[in-house]
XYZ file of C-alpha atoms in Angstrom:
392
model
C -27.890 -57.906 -37.752
C -30.598 -60.265 -38.918
C -34.192 -59.178 -38.416
C -35.520 -61.766 -35.956
C -39.029 -61.641 -34.569
C -39.944 -61.660 -30.886
C -41.403 -65.150 -31.029
C -39.039 -66.711 -33.573
C -38.068 -69.386 -31.070
C -41.646 -70.714 -30.940
C -41.172 -72.118 -34.437
C -38.218 -74.205 -33.224
C -38.921 -77.688 -31.905
C -35.533 -79.376 -32.198
C -33.279 -79.075 -29.132
C -30.178 -78.359 -31.205
C -31.985 -75.643 -33.126
C -33.135 -74.016 -29.880
C -29.612 -74.092 -28.443
C -28.230 -72.554 -31.627
C -30.866 -69.826 -31.433
C -29.788 -68.888 -27.889
C -26.161 -68.729 -29.016
C -27.164 -66.563 -31.951
C -28.978 -64.103 -29.685
C -25.972 -64.069 -27.379
C -23.596 -63.399 -30.289
C -25.775 -60.434 -31.312
C -25.693 -59.036 -27.771
C -29.483 -59.186 -27.770
C -29.613 -59.491 -23.986
C -33.268 -58.627 -23.388
C -34.406 -60.662 -26.385
C -32.511 -63.668 -25.082
C -34.170 -63.443 -21.668
C -37.598 -62.950 -23.227
C -36.999 -65.994 -25.399
C -36.053 -68.047 -22.346
C -39.273 -67.089 -20.602
C -41.400 -68.182 -23.586
C -39.555 -71.437 -24.379
C -41.659 -74.294 -22.988
C -38.896 -76.912 -23.222
C -36.225 -74.695 -21.715
C -35.352 -77.148 -18.944
C -34.534 -79.809 -21.548
C -31.755 -77.667 -22.980
C -28.118 -78.141 -21.897
C -27.096 -76.383 -18.712
C -24.824 -73.970 -20.519
C -27.966 -72.256 -21.831
C -28.651 -71.252 -18.222
C -25.196 -69.640 -18.227
C -26.117 -67.703 -21.367
C -29.338 -66.493 -19.727
C -27.486 -65.385 -16.616
C -24.767 -63.595 -18.571
C -27.401 -61.892 -20.705
C -28.931 -60.516 -17.508
C -25.571 -59.358 -16.161
C -24.475 -57.709 -19.402
C -27.817 -56.018 -19.690
C -26.967 -54.189 -16.445
C -24.132 -52.170 -17.994
C -25.589 -48.728 -17.254
C -26.141 -49.573 -13.590
C -22.686 -51.115 -13.293
C -21.010 -48.092 -14.846
C -22.941 -45.743 -12.582
C -22.414 -47.983 -9.555
C -25.971 -47.379 -8.404
C -29.412 -49.050 -8.063
C -28.176 -51.808 -5.758
C -31.674 -52.732 -4.621
C -32.976 -53.075 -8.172
C -30.008 -55.236 -9.177
C -30.521 -57.530 -6.177
C -34.246 -57.845 -6.844
C -33.934 -58.533 -10.565
C -31.005 -60.902 -10.034
C -32.889 -62.917 -7.407
C -35.944 -63.135 -9.672
C -33.904 -64.470 -12.579
C -32.125 -67.001 -10.351
C -35.520 -68.179 -9.157
C -36.637 -68.593 -12.773
C -33.511 -70.650 -13.591
C -34.050 -72.795 -10.485
C -37.559 -73.641 -11.698
C -36.308 -74.700 -15.142
C -33.137 -76.510 -13.995
C -33.985 -77.566 -10.405
C -31.082 -80.015 -10.102
C -28.408 -77.479 -11.056
C -27.648 -76.378 -7.510
C -24.077 -75.410 -8.383
C -25.369 -72.845 -10.886
C -27.882 -71.439 -8.395
C -25.078 -71.020 -5.859
C -22.735 -69.453 -8.420
C -25.226 -66.894 -9.715
C -26.240 -65.970 -6.159
C -22.576 -65.429 -5.231
C -22.157 -63.181 -8.261
C -25.052 -61.013 -7.112
C -23.449 -60.931 -3.671
C -20.120 -59.821 -5.118
C -21.609 -57.161 -7.370
C -23.621 -55.681 -4.473
C -20.664 -55.416 -2.108
C -20.122 -58.701 -0.297
C -16.931 -59.680 -2.075
C -15.447 -61.686 0.805
C -18.352 -64.136 1.034
C -18.582 -64.417 -2.741
C -14.875 -65.199 -2.907
C -15.336 -68.208 -0.619
C -17.940 -69.584 -3.001
C -15.928 -68.868 -6.134
C -12.780 -70.452 -4.687
C -14.480 -73.723 -3.723
C -16.977 -74.173 -6.567
C -16.863 -77.514 -8.358
C -19.183 -77.200 -11.397
C -21.142 -80.308 -12.318
C -20.789 -79.355 -15.989
C -18.270 -77.066 -17.705
C -18.904 -73.335 -17.509
C -18.919 -71.295 -20.711
C -15.794 -69.218 -21.191
C -16.603 -65.912 -19.478
C -17.953 -67.715 -16.411
C -15.038 -70.159 -16.375
C -13.005 -67.273 -14.949
C -14.537 -68.171 -11.581
C -12.192 -71.172 -11.515
C -9.197 -68.800 -11.307
C -10.397 -67.321 -7.995
C -8.229 -68.279 -5.021
C -8.932 -67.835 -1.294
C -7.097 -65.157 0.633
C -3.594 -66.334 1.401
C 0.024 -65.212 1.378
C 1.591 -66.379 -1.882
C 4.449 -63.904 -2.133
C 6.942 -66.735 -1.724
C 5.725 -68.476 -4.869
C 7.789 -67.734 -7.947
C 8.500 -69.546 -11.179
C 12.101 -70.459 -11.969
C 13.797 -67.412 -13.497
C 16.553 -69.650 -14.856
C 14.270 -70.154 -17.872
C 14.617 -66.463 -18.698
C 17.337 -64.800 -20.776
C 17.004 -61.047 -20.325
C 18.447 -58.194 -22.360
C 17.663 -55.024 -20.405
C 16.449 -51.755 -21.878
C 18.722 -48.823 -21.042
C 15.763 -46.677 -19.987
C 14.586 -46.235 -16.387
C 10.861 -46.288 -17.206
C 9.550 -49.011 -19.507
C 6.405 -50.478 -20.963
C 6.240 -54.261 -20.634
C 4.416 -56.520 -23.097
C 4.292 -60.329 -23.098
C 3.410 -62.316 -26.191
C 4.004 -65.388 -28.317
C 5.686 -65.614 -31.712
C 2.458 -65.180 -33.673
C 1.508 -61.913 -31.981
C 5.099 -60.683 -32.154
C 5.240 -61.192 -35.902
C 1.863 -59.516 -36.460
C 2.072 -56.484 -34.207
C 5.385 -55.904 -32.433
C 7.153 -53.772 -35.073
C 4.264 -51.351 -35.548
C 3.701 -51.151 -31.805
C 7.376 -50.320 -31.269
C 7.271 -47.609 -33.949
C 4.211 -46.056 -32.342
C 5.616 -46.357 -28.841
C 8.633 -44.159 -29.505
C 6.440 -41.390 -30.926
C 4.967 -40.807 -27.456
C 7.851 -42.209 -25.380
C 11.121 -41.270 -27.112
C 13.093 -41.243 -23.833
C 11.545 -44.395 -22.334
C 11.984 -48.087 -22.986
C 9.947 -50.930 -24.408
C 10.429 -54.462 -23.087
C 9.054 -57.595 -24.772
C 8.619 -60.789 -22.739
C 8.708 -63.462 -25.452
C 7.413 -66.951 -24.707
C 9.124 -69.700 -26.675
C 11.285 -67.647 -29.048
C 14.244 -65.264 -29.181
C 13.372 -61.904 -30.815
C 16.915 -60.514 -30.805
C 17.578 -60.662 -34.561
C 14.177 -59.159 -35.401
C 14.535 -56.281 -32.944
C 18.063 -55.506 -34.087
C 16.922 -55.522 -37.729
C 14.232 -52.934 -36.939
C 16.986 -50.394 -36.223
C 14.576 -48.135 -34.355
C 15.724 -45.015 -32.539
C 14.689 -46.141 -29.075
C 15.720 -48.443 -26.246
C 14.191 -51.918 -26.490
C 14.736 -54.732 -24.021
C 13.590 -58.300 -24.416
C 13.274 -61.565 -22.556
C 13.471 -65.033 -24.040
C 11.231 -67.268 -21.910
C 12.095 -70.893 -22.653
C 9.610 -72.422 -20.247
C 8.061 -75.627 -21.646
C 4.325 -75.046 -21.985
C 3.584 -78.416 -23.549
C 1.747 -79.597 -20.414
C -0.877 -76.861 -20.813
C -3.975 -76.793 -22.973
C -3.963 -74.408 -25.926
C -6.237 -72.010 -24.053
C -4.033 -72.080 -20.955
C -0.956 -71.437 -23.070
C -2.634 -68.318 -24.427
C -3.403 -67.356 -20.850
C 0.258 -67.775 -19.926
C 1.404 -65.563 -22.803
C -0.649 -62.742 -21.295
C 0.088 -63.527 -17.641
C 3.865 -63.885 -17.952
C 4.290 -60.094 -17.747
C 2.722 -60.180 -14.265
C 4.293 -63.452 -13.133
C 7.767 -61.992 -13.611
C 6.908 -58.381 -12.817
C 8.693 -58.480 -9.417
C 11.917 -59.196 -11.279
C 11.348 -56.433 -13.829
C 10.742 -53.988 -11.000
C 14.305 -54.623 -9.822
C 15.580 -53.583 -13.264
C 13.526 -50.438 -13.821
C 12.202 -47.503 -11.768
C 8.670 -48.010 -13.069
C 6.989 -50.558 -15.308
C 3.830 -49.893 -17.297
C 2.093 -53.139 -18.318
C 0.327 -53.054 -21.711
C -0.967 -55.295 -24.500
C 0.706 -55.695 -27.874
C -2.344 -54.711 -29.940
C -2.784 -51.152 -28.736
C -1.170 -47.735 -28.430
C 0.581 -45.903 -25.619
C -0.998 -42.460 -25.457
C 1.225 -40.917 -22.792
C 4.850 -40.695 -21.674
C 5.499 -43.338 -19.000
C 8.060 -41.230 -17.117
C 5.549 -38.370 -16.917
C 2.912 -40.718 -15.523
C 5.399 -41.909 -12.913
C 6.164 -38.316 -11.948
C 2.439 -37.596 -11.489
C 2.077 -40.425 -8.962
C 5.062 -40.075 -6.640
C 2.770 -40.428 -3.613
C 1.439 -43.783 -4.845
C 2.883 -47.256 -5.382
C 0.493 -48.703 -7.938
C -1.640 -46.923 -10.546
C -4.714 -48.716 -11.873
C -7.433 -48.284 -14.457
C -10.480 -49.313 -12.425
C -13.576 -48.140 -10.577
C -12.964 -50.250 -7.470
C -11.203 -47.298 -5.836
C -14.495 -45.355 -5.759
C -15.624 -46.017 -2.195
C -19.098 -44.551 -2.776
C -20.119 -47.142 -5.357
C -22.992 -49.511 -4.585
C -22.240 -51.912 -7.446
C -18.991 -53.408 -8.746
C -18.042 -55.424 -11.809
C -17.211 -59.114 -11.438
C -13.669 -59.652 -10.131
C -12.166 -60.818 -13.419
C -13.271 -57.655 -15.213
C -12.973 -55.051 -12.458
C -9.313 -54.064 -12.976
C -7.913 -53.467 -16.456
C -4.881 -55.664 -17.124
C -3.500 -53.643 -20.056
C -3.220 -50.281 -18.287
C -1.223 -50.751 -15.092
C 1.778 -48.985 -13.580
C 4.021 -50.356 -10.841
C 6.607 -48.103 -9.208
C 9.789 -49.448 -7.605
C 8.724 -48.582 -4.064
C 8.246 -50.805 -1.033
C 4.501 -50.883 -1.630
C 4.906 -51.408 -5.363
C 7.147 -54.422 -4.802
C 4.760 -55.838 -2.212
C 1.823 -55.660 -4.600
C 3.552 -57.153 -7.637
C 4.819 -60.031 -5.464
C 1.220 -60.705 -4.448
C 0.056 -60.702 -8.070
C 2.964 -62.894 -9.157
C 2.344 -65.399 -6.367
C -1.352 -65.558 -7.229
C -0.644 -66.250 -10.891
C 2.088 -68.754 -10.073
C -0.417 -70.775 -8.065
C -2.872 -70.613 -10.961
C -0.066 -71.792 -13.245
C 0.690 -74.767 -11.001
C -3.010 -75.676 -10.850
C -3.228 -75.472 -14.626
C -0.308 -77.864 -14.924
C -1.368 -80.337 -12.244
C -5.160 -80.272 -12.448
C -5.929 -78.965 -15.920
C -7.595 -75.893 -14.436
C -8.126 -72.863 -16.700
C -5.747 -69.919 -16.987
C -8.110 -67.627 -18.875
C -8.848 -64.232 -17.219
C -6.383 -65.126 -14.474
C -4.401 -61.884 -14.691
C -7.540 -59.791 -14.100
C -8.599 -61.974 -11.164
C -5.092 -61.753 -9.713
C -5.088 -57.958 -9.946
C -8.489 -57.612 -8.289
C -7.892 -60.008 -5.402
C -4.350 -58.784 -4.815
C -5.777 -55.264 -4.577
C -8.386 -56.538 -2.111
C -5.719 -58.229 0.017
C -3.206 -55.351 -0.138
C -5.393 -52.251 -0.128
C -4.521 -51.353 3.468
C -0.753 -51.720 2.940
C -0.184 -50.352 -0.554
C -0.914 -46.849 -1.901
C -3.189 -47.102 -4.943
C -4.160 -44.417 -7.418
C -5.903 -44.061 -10.761
C -4.582 -42.582 -13.988
C -5.525 -38.947 -14.428
C -5.882 -39.434 -18.169
C -6.189 -42.611 -20.293
C -2.636 -43.913 -20.877
C -3.355 -46.721 -23.334
C -5.840 -47.424 -26.111
C -6.919 -50.584 -27.919
C -9.505 -48.683 -30.005
C -12.729 -47.448 -28.464
C -14.784 -50.390 -29.737
C -12.050 -52.985 -30.140
C -14.488 -55.852 -29.665
C -16.252 -54.845 -32.878
C -13.183 -55.448 -34.986
C -13.343 -58.649 -37.013
C -9.708 -59.716 -37.204
C -6.039 -59.006 -37.751
C -6.501 -56.857 -40.856
C -8.576 -54.301 -38.974
C -6.185 -54.250 -36.016
C -3.185 -53.740 -38.257
C -4.990 -50.981 -40.129
C -5.665 -49.215 -36.813
C -2.067 -49.509 -35.657
C -0.582 -48.417 -38.992
C -2.945 -45.456 -39.284
C -1.435 -43.969 -36.128
C 1.924 -43.750 -37.841
C 0.626 -41.401 -40.500
């Protein structure tokens, strides 16, 4: 990291230079430094509104210890209100931002229902930066179980196993990671199946050429994604596993949902056997009823460590998630709305809507790993090195 001084920003007079400096501090995860810089920048209110988003996110991410512990609600509320007041003074006309940040404090401190109403109706005057843009994937409470995309676009070759791990991906990620992931999978799950949901390509010849000693299923999803933005297409590649999960749960006794760039640590059938009194198994802290603080909805439930069992409650929940994501998909097509972070938002709000009707549990031990500090990795070479090292 570069050695920047506390008052480095005071030497900057050009607006573009100041904006770049805030982005630099954000990229370095220098949360406190970024906020200090904001407080000492005289022309702050002249900067683009997205700088206010950076300041707010720096505050939120600087609260990691409190969020993990789930405590210090009063302190979070007080500090959050003070920062919102500061932003209001510098950008007085940005009422949509003031409302959004206030709703986020409300959500984090336990008033998720009221915050949801704000998130679901917000119309930003200017685009939100990417992490905050997830708010545009929040939908009001509603029954969407009837919504389903046309399965006629799917060609499915079923795994012969009863318990499977499901991964959805595009051709690029398949070519980079799928073979090594499959090799690793059967080291921990020799009796279980792996199922790839492939958007826009048929993997049959590749999978057959691997000649692995394990049961692999695959789906060719020929849905035309040309109407979506590039970012929304990437969102669909990840969300397809949940959009069609109700169908997969008719084919298998349990389905573990994972990402392609990680490792299964445990046997899926054993996990299923540990949770026979539950319908859905999550990796999340939202099930801790004693917590005072919660993460934002699009980061509260992990999307790459999820188990659905073929029970009445399991089917009910995955229909809710699928319906939620199908509506997001239709909005992305018709209104150009974002699809990013939609699977996490769908999992959280479907849990909120179904928690009295579905039996939820948490994994007793971590079932999946993407490397402890995956975010620190710089690119494909490091990811491939991690995956290949686990074969040795």
